[in-house]
Short mmCIF file of C-alpha atoms in Angstrom, two decimals:
data_model
loop_
_atom_site.label_atom_id
_atom_site.label_comp_id
_atom_site.label_asym_id
_atom_site.label_seq_id
_atom_site.Cartn_x
_atom_site.Cartn_y
_atom_site.Cartn_z
CA MET A 17 35.71 99.22 145.35
CA ILE A 18 37.89 97.61 142.44
CA PRO A 19 38.62 94.31 143.39
CA PRO A 20 42.73 94.18 144.00
CA PHE A 21 43.02 90.98 141.95
CA ASP A 22 41.33 91.46 138.86
CA ASP A 23 41.65 90.25 134.85
CA THR A 24 43.39 93.33 134.34
CA TYR A 25 46.21 92.39 137.19
CA PHE A 26 46.48 88.81 136.27
CA MET A 27 47.22 89.81 132.83
CA LYS A 28 49.86 92.56 133.74
CA GLN A 29 51.60 89.61 135.19
CA ALA A 30 51.44 87.48 131.83
CA LEU A 31 52.75 90.63 129.74
CA VAL A 32 55.60 90.28 132.82
CA GLU A 33 56.59 86.70 131.41
CA ALA A 34 56.26 88.11 127.53
CA SER A 35 58.67 90.50 128.71
CA LEU A 36 61.26 88.01 130.10
CA ALA A 37 61.13 85.86 126.67
CA ALA A 38 61.25 89.02 124.79
CA ARG A 39 64.51 89.87 126.45
CA LYS A 40 65.78 86.13 125.80
CA GLY A 41 64.64 86.15 122.46
CA GLU A 42 61.83 84.31 122.66
CA VAL A 43 58.64 85.68 121.04
CA PRO A 44 57.09 87.58 123.70
CA VAL A 45 54.01 85.69 125.52
CA GLY A 46 53.60 84.88 129.05
CA ALA A 47 51.38 82.94 130.81
CA VAL A 48 50.02 82.36 134.51
CA ILE A 49 47.36 80.00 136.13
CA VAL A 50 45.38 81.43 138.67
CA CYS A 51 43.65 79.36 141.16
CA ARG A 52 41.33 81.12 144.20
CA ASN A 53 43.07 84.29 143.22
CA ARG A 54 46.59 83.15 143.68
CA ILE A 55 49.48 82.34 140.82
CA ILE A 56 49.86 79.11 140.76
CA ALA A 57 52.44 79.10 137.92
CA ARG A 58 53.97 81.89 135.54
CA ALA A 59 55.44 80.73 131.69
CA HIS A 60 56.97 82.30 129.05
CA ASN A 61 57.61 80.57 125.45
CA GLN A 62 61.35 79.07 125.65
CA THR A 63 61.13 77.27 122.27
CA GLU A 64 64.48 78.76 121.32
CA LEU A 65 66.05 77.73 124.65
CA LEU A 66 64.92 74.21 124.72
CA ASN A 67 64.94 73.81 120.63
CA ASP A 68 61.12 72.42 121.15
CA PRO A 69 58.40 73.62 119.01
CA THR A 70 56.34 72.59 122.20
CA ALA A 71 57.50 74.97 124.95
CA HIS A 72 54.92 77.28 124.66
CA ALA A 73 54.36 79.62 127.91
CA GLU A 74 50.44 77.93 127.79
CA ILE A 75 52.10 73.83 128.37
CA LEU A 76 54.33 74.98 130.43
CA ALA A 77 51.72 76.81 132.96
CA ILE A 78 49.78 73.57 132.53
CA THR A 79 52.89 71.60 133.41
CA SER A 80 53.64 73.58 136.05
CA ALA A 81 50.32 74.17 137.55
CA ALA A 82 49.71 70.22 137.59
CA HIS A 83 52.65 69.74 139.43
CA THR A 84 51.92 72.15 141.89
CA ILE A 85 48.18 70.98 142.53
CA GLY A 86 49.36 67.27 142.14
CA SER A 87 46.59 66.98 139.01
CA LYS A 88 46.33 66.69 135.87
CA TYR A 89 43.14 68.72 135.78
CA LEU A 90 42.70 72.13 136.83
CA THR A 91 39.29 72.99 137.03
CA ASN A 92 38.83 75.92 138.98
CA CYS A 93 41.73 77.75 137.55
CA ALA A 94 42.19 80.12 135.05
CA LEU A 95 45.17 80.58 132.74
CA TYR A 96 46.16 84.32 131.40
CA VAL A 97 47.61 84.24 128.41
CA THR A 98 48.99 87.62 126.35
CA VAL A 99 48.39 86.06 122.80
CA GLU A 100 45.46 83.50 121.99
CA PRO A 101 46.60 80.52 121.83
CA CYS A 102 47.38 78.13 119.50
CA ALA A 103 45.43 74.67 118.30
CA MET A 104 48.40 72.99 119.99
CA CYS A 105 47.98 74.88 123.34
CA ALA A 106 43.73 74.62 122.75
CA GLY A 107 44.22 71.18 122.93
CA ALA A 108 45.92 71.28 126.27
CA ILE A 109 43.83 73.80 127.53
CA GLY A 110 40.89 71.36 126.43
CA TRP A 111 42.54 68.56 128.11
CA SER A 112 43.65 69.93 131.24
CA HIS A 113 40.32 71.21 131.87
CA LEU A 114 40.73 74.62 132.88
CA SER A 115 37.78 76.40 134.15
CA THR A 116 38.63 80.29 132.41
CA LEU A 117 41.00 80.98 129.22
CA VAL A 118 41.71 84.84 129.38
CA TYR A 119 44.02 86.07 126.48
CA GLY A 120 44.56 89.48 125.00
CA SER A 121 45.45 89.65 121.52
CA ALA A 122 44.38 87.32 118.65
CA ASP A 123 46.45 85.81 116.75
CA GLU A 124 44.40 86.01 113.21
CA LYS A 125 47.27 83.30 112.12
CA ARG A 126 47.53 80.56 114.16
CA GLY A 127 44.86 81.51 116.79
CA PHE A 128 43.00 78.37 117.71
CA ARG A 129 39.68 80.39 116.90
CA GLN A 130 40.55 79.17 113.29
CA TYR A 131 42.23 75.88 113.25
CA ALA A 132 40.21 74.94 116.36
CA PRO A 133 37.36 76.70 117.36
CA HIS A 134 36.00 73.12 119.18
CA ALA A 135 39.31 72.49 121.33
CA LEU A 136 38.22 73.49 124.67
CA HIS A 137 36.32 72.14 127.43
CA PRO A 138 32.84 72.86 126.78
CA LYS A 139 32.80 74.25 129.87
CA THR A 140 35.56 76.85 129.26
CA ILE A 141 34.83 80.21 129.81
CA VAL A 142 36.55 82.12 127.25
CA LYS A 143 37.70 86.06 127.48
CA SER A 144 39.46 88.21 125.02
CA GLY A 145 41.17 91.66 124.64
CA VAL A 146 42.04 92.65 128.38
CA LEU A 147 45.04 94.42 128.02
CA GLU A 148 44.89 94.20 124.12
CA LYS A 149 46.83 97.39 123.06
CA GLU A 150 49.52 96.42 125.26
CA CYS A 151 49.64 92.68 124.49
CA THR A 152 49.93 93.34 120.82
CA ASP A 153 52.58 96.36 121.34
CA ILE A 154 54.50 93.62 122.69
CA MET A 155 54.55 91.49 119.82
CA THR A 156 54.74 94.05 117.53
CA ASP A 157 57.66 95.51 118.68
CA PHE A 158 59.60 92.36 118.86
CA PHE A 159 59.22 91.59 115.43
CA ARG A 160 59.72 94.94 114.57
CA LYS A 161 63.28 94.78 116.35
CA LEU A 162 63.87 91.17 114.92
CA ARG A 163 63.30 92.32 110.89
#
Protein backbone atom coordinates (compact mmCIF):
# COMPACT_ATOMS: atom_id res chain seq x y z
CA MET A 1 0.00 0.00 0.00
CA ILE A 2 1.28 3.44 -0.94
CA PRO A 3 1.11 5.92 1.93
CA PRO A 4 -1.27 8.81 1.09
CA PHE A 5 1.19 11.42 2.34
CA ASP A 6 4.62 10.95 0.82
CA ASP A 7 7.26 13.19 -0.77
CA THR A 8 5.35 13.27 -4.06
CA TYR A 9 2.14 14.38 -2.36
CA PHE A 10 3.82 17.21 -0.48
CA MET A 11 5.83 18.35 -3.52
CA LYS A 12 2.57 18.56 -5.47
CA GLN A 13 1.34 20.93 -2.76
CA ALA A 14 4.48 23.03 -3.20
CA LEU A 15 3.78 23.07 -6.95
CA VAL A 16 0.31 24.48 -6.23
CA GLU A 17 2.04 27.35 -4.42
CA ALA A 18 4.47 27.81 -7.32
CA SER A 19 1.52 28.07 -9.70
CA LEU A 20 -0.01 30.79 -7.52
CA ALA A 21 3.26 32.71 -7.69
CA ALA A 22 3.40 32.42 -11.48
CA ARG A 23 -0.15 33.72 -11.87
CA LYS A 24 0.87 36.77 -9.81
CA GLY A 25 3.97 37.43 -11.91
CA GLU A 26 6.33 36.13 -9.25
CA VAL A 27 9.13 33.66 -9.96
CA PRO A 28 7.26 30.38 -9.50
CA VAL A 29 8.78 28.88 -6.39
CA GLY A 30 6.47 27.23 -3.88
CA ALA A 31 7.09 25.73 -0.47
CA VAL A 32 5.27 23.80 2.22
CA ILE A 33 6.43 22.80 5.67
CA VAL A 34 5.22 19.50 7.07
CA CYS A 35 5.22 18.31 10.65
CA ARG A 36 3.91 14.85 11.54
CA ASN A 37 2.41 14.40 8.05
CA ARG A 38 0.46 17.67 8.35
CA ILE A 39 1.13 20.84 6.38
CA ILE A 40 1.70 23.60 8.91
CA ALA A 41 2.80 26.33 6.48
CA ARG A 42 2.58 27.12 2.76
CA ALA A 43 4.09 29.98 0.83
CA HIS A 44 5.25 31.16 -2.56
CA ASN A 45 7.62 33.87 -3.71
CA GLN A 46 6.33 37.38 -3.03
CA THR A 47 9.36 39.51 -3.79
CA GLU A 48 7.49 41.62 -6.35
CA LEU A 49 4.33 42.07 -4.29
CA LEU A 50 6.18 42.99 -1.11
CA ASN A 51 9.04 44.78 -2.88
CA ASP A 52 11.31 42.69 -0.67
CA PRO A 53 14.25 40.66 -1.99
CA THR A 54 14.05 38.37 1.05
CA ALA A 55 10.42 37.37 0.47
CA HIS A 56 11.33 33.96 -0.92
CA ALA A 57 8.91 31.06 -0.52
CA GLU A 58 11.21 29.27 1.93
CA ILE A 59 11.64 32.30 4.21
CA LEU A 60 7.91 33.04 4.25
CA ALA A 61 7.09 29.39 4.98
CA ILE A 62 9.64 29.21 7.81
CA THR A 63 8.23 32.36 9.40
CA SER A 64 4.69 31.01 9.16
CA ALA A 65 5.65 27.59 10.53
CA ALA A 66 7.53 29.11 13.46
CA HIS A 67 4.45 31.15 14.37
CA THR A 68 2.22 28.09 13.98
CA ILE A 69 4.20 25.90 16.36
CA GLY A 70 5.40 28.70 18.63
CA SER A 71 9.10 27.96 18.25
CA LYS A 72 11.99 29.25 16.20
CA TYR A 73 13.23 25.69 15.81
CA LEU A 74 11.46 23.46 13.32
CA THR A 75 13.02 20.18 14.34
CA ASN A 76 10.99 17.17 13.22
CA CYS A 77 9.64 19.24 10.32
CA ALA A 78 10.33 18.96 6.59
CA LEU A 79 10.47 21.71 3.98
CA TYR A 80 9.31 20.86 0.47
CA VAL A 81 10.33 23.44 -2.11
CA THR A 82 10.10 23.30 -5.88
CA VAL A 83 13.61 24.65 -6.55
CA GLU A 84 16.91 24.22 -4.74
CA PRO A 85 17.14 26.99 -2.11
CA CYS A 86 19.54 29.88 -2.56
CA ALA A 87 22.30 30.61 -0.02
CA MET A 88 20.07 33.02 1.92
CA CYS A 89 17.28 30.48 2.25
CA ALA A 90 19.73 27.70 3.11
CA GLY A 91 20.95 29.86 5.99
CA ALA A 92 17.39 30.27 7.25
CA ILE A 93 16.80 26.53 6.87
CA GLY A 94 19.94 25.89 8.90
CA TRP A 95 19.06 28.35 11.65
CA SER A 96 15.54 26.94 11.95
CA HIS A 97 16.93 23.40 12.40
CA LEU A 98 14.59 21.85 9.84
CA SER A 99 15.10 18.10 9.92
CA THR A 100 14.54 17.50 6.21
CA LEU A 101 14.82 19.52 3.01
CA VAL A 102 13.19 18.12 -0.11
CA TYR A 103 13.50 20.02 -3.37
CA GLY A 104 12.44 19.38 -6.93
CA SER A 105 14.84 20.92 -9.41
CA ALA A 106 18.43 22.00 -8.96
CA ASP A 107 19.41 25.64 -9.39
CA GLU A 108 22.78 25.64 -11.13
CA LYS A 109 23.01 29.46 -11.08
CA ARG A 110 22.03 30.34 -7.51
CA GLY A 111 21.57 27.12 -5.56
CA PHE A 112 23.03 26.72 -2.09
CA ARG A 113 25.04 23.63 -3.02
CA GLN A 114 27.31 25.80 -5.15
CA TYR A 115 27.54 28.88 -2.92
CA ALA A 116 26.85 27.70 0.63
CA PRO A 117 27.10 23.90 0.79
CA HIS A 118 27.55 23.92 4.57
CA ALA A 119 24.73 26.35 5.43
CA LEU A 120 22.25 23.68 6.51
CA HIS A 121 22.22 22.17 9.99
CA PRO A 122 24.59 19.17 9.95
CA LYS A 123 21.73 16.78 10.77
CA THR A 124 19.42 18.01 8.01
CA ILE A 125 18.51 15.28 5.54
CA VAL A 126 18.48 16.52 1.93
CA LYS A 127 16.47 14.87 -0.85
CA SER A 128 16.51 16.24 -4.38
CA GLY A 129 14.81 15.49 -7.66
CA VAL A 130 11.29 14.91 -6.33
CA LEU A 131 8.95 15.73 -9.25
CA GLU A 132 11.99 17.29 -10.89
CA LYS A 133 10.44 17.50 -14.37
CA GLU A 134 7.29 19.26 -13.13
CA CYS A 135 9.32 21.66 -10.99
CA THR A 136 11.69 22.45 -13.86
CA ASP A 137 8.86 22.85 -16.36
CA ILE A 138 7.02 25.50 -14.33
CA MET A 139 10.21 27.59 -14.12
CA THR A 140 11.05 27.12 -17.79
CA ASP A 141 7.52 28.02 -18.90
CA PHE A 142 7.48 31.13 -16.70
CA PHE A 143 10.75 32.51 -18.05
CA ARG A 144 9.88 31.57 -21.65
CA LYS A 145 6.67 33.64 -21.39
CA LEU A 146 8.53 36.50 -19.71
CA ARG A 147 10.96 36.81 -22.60
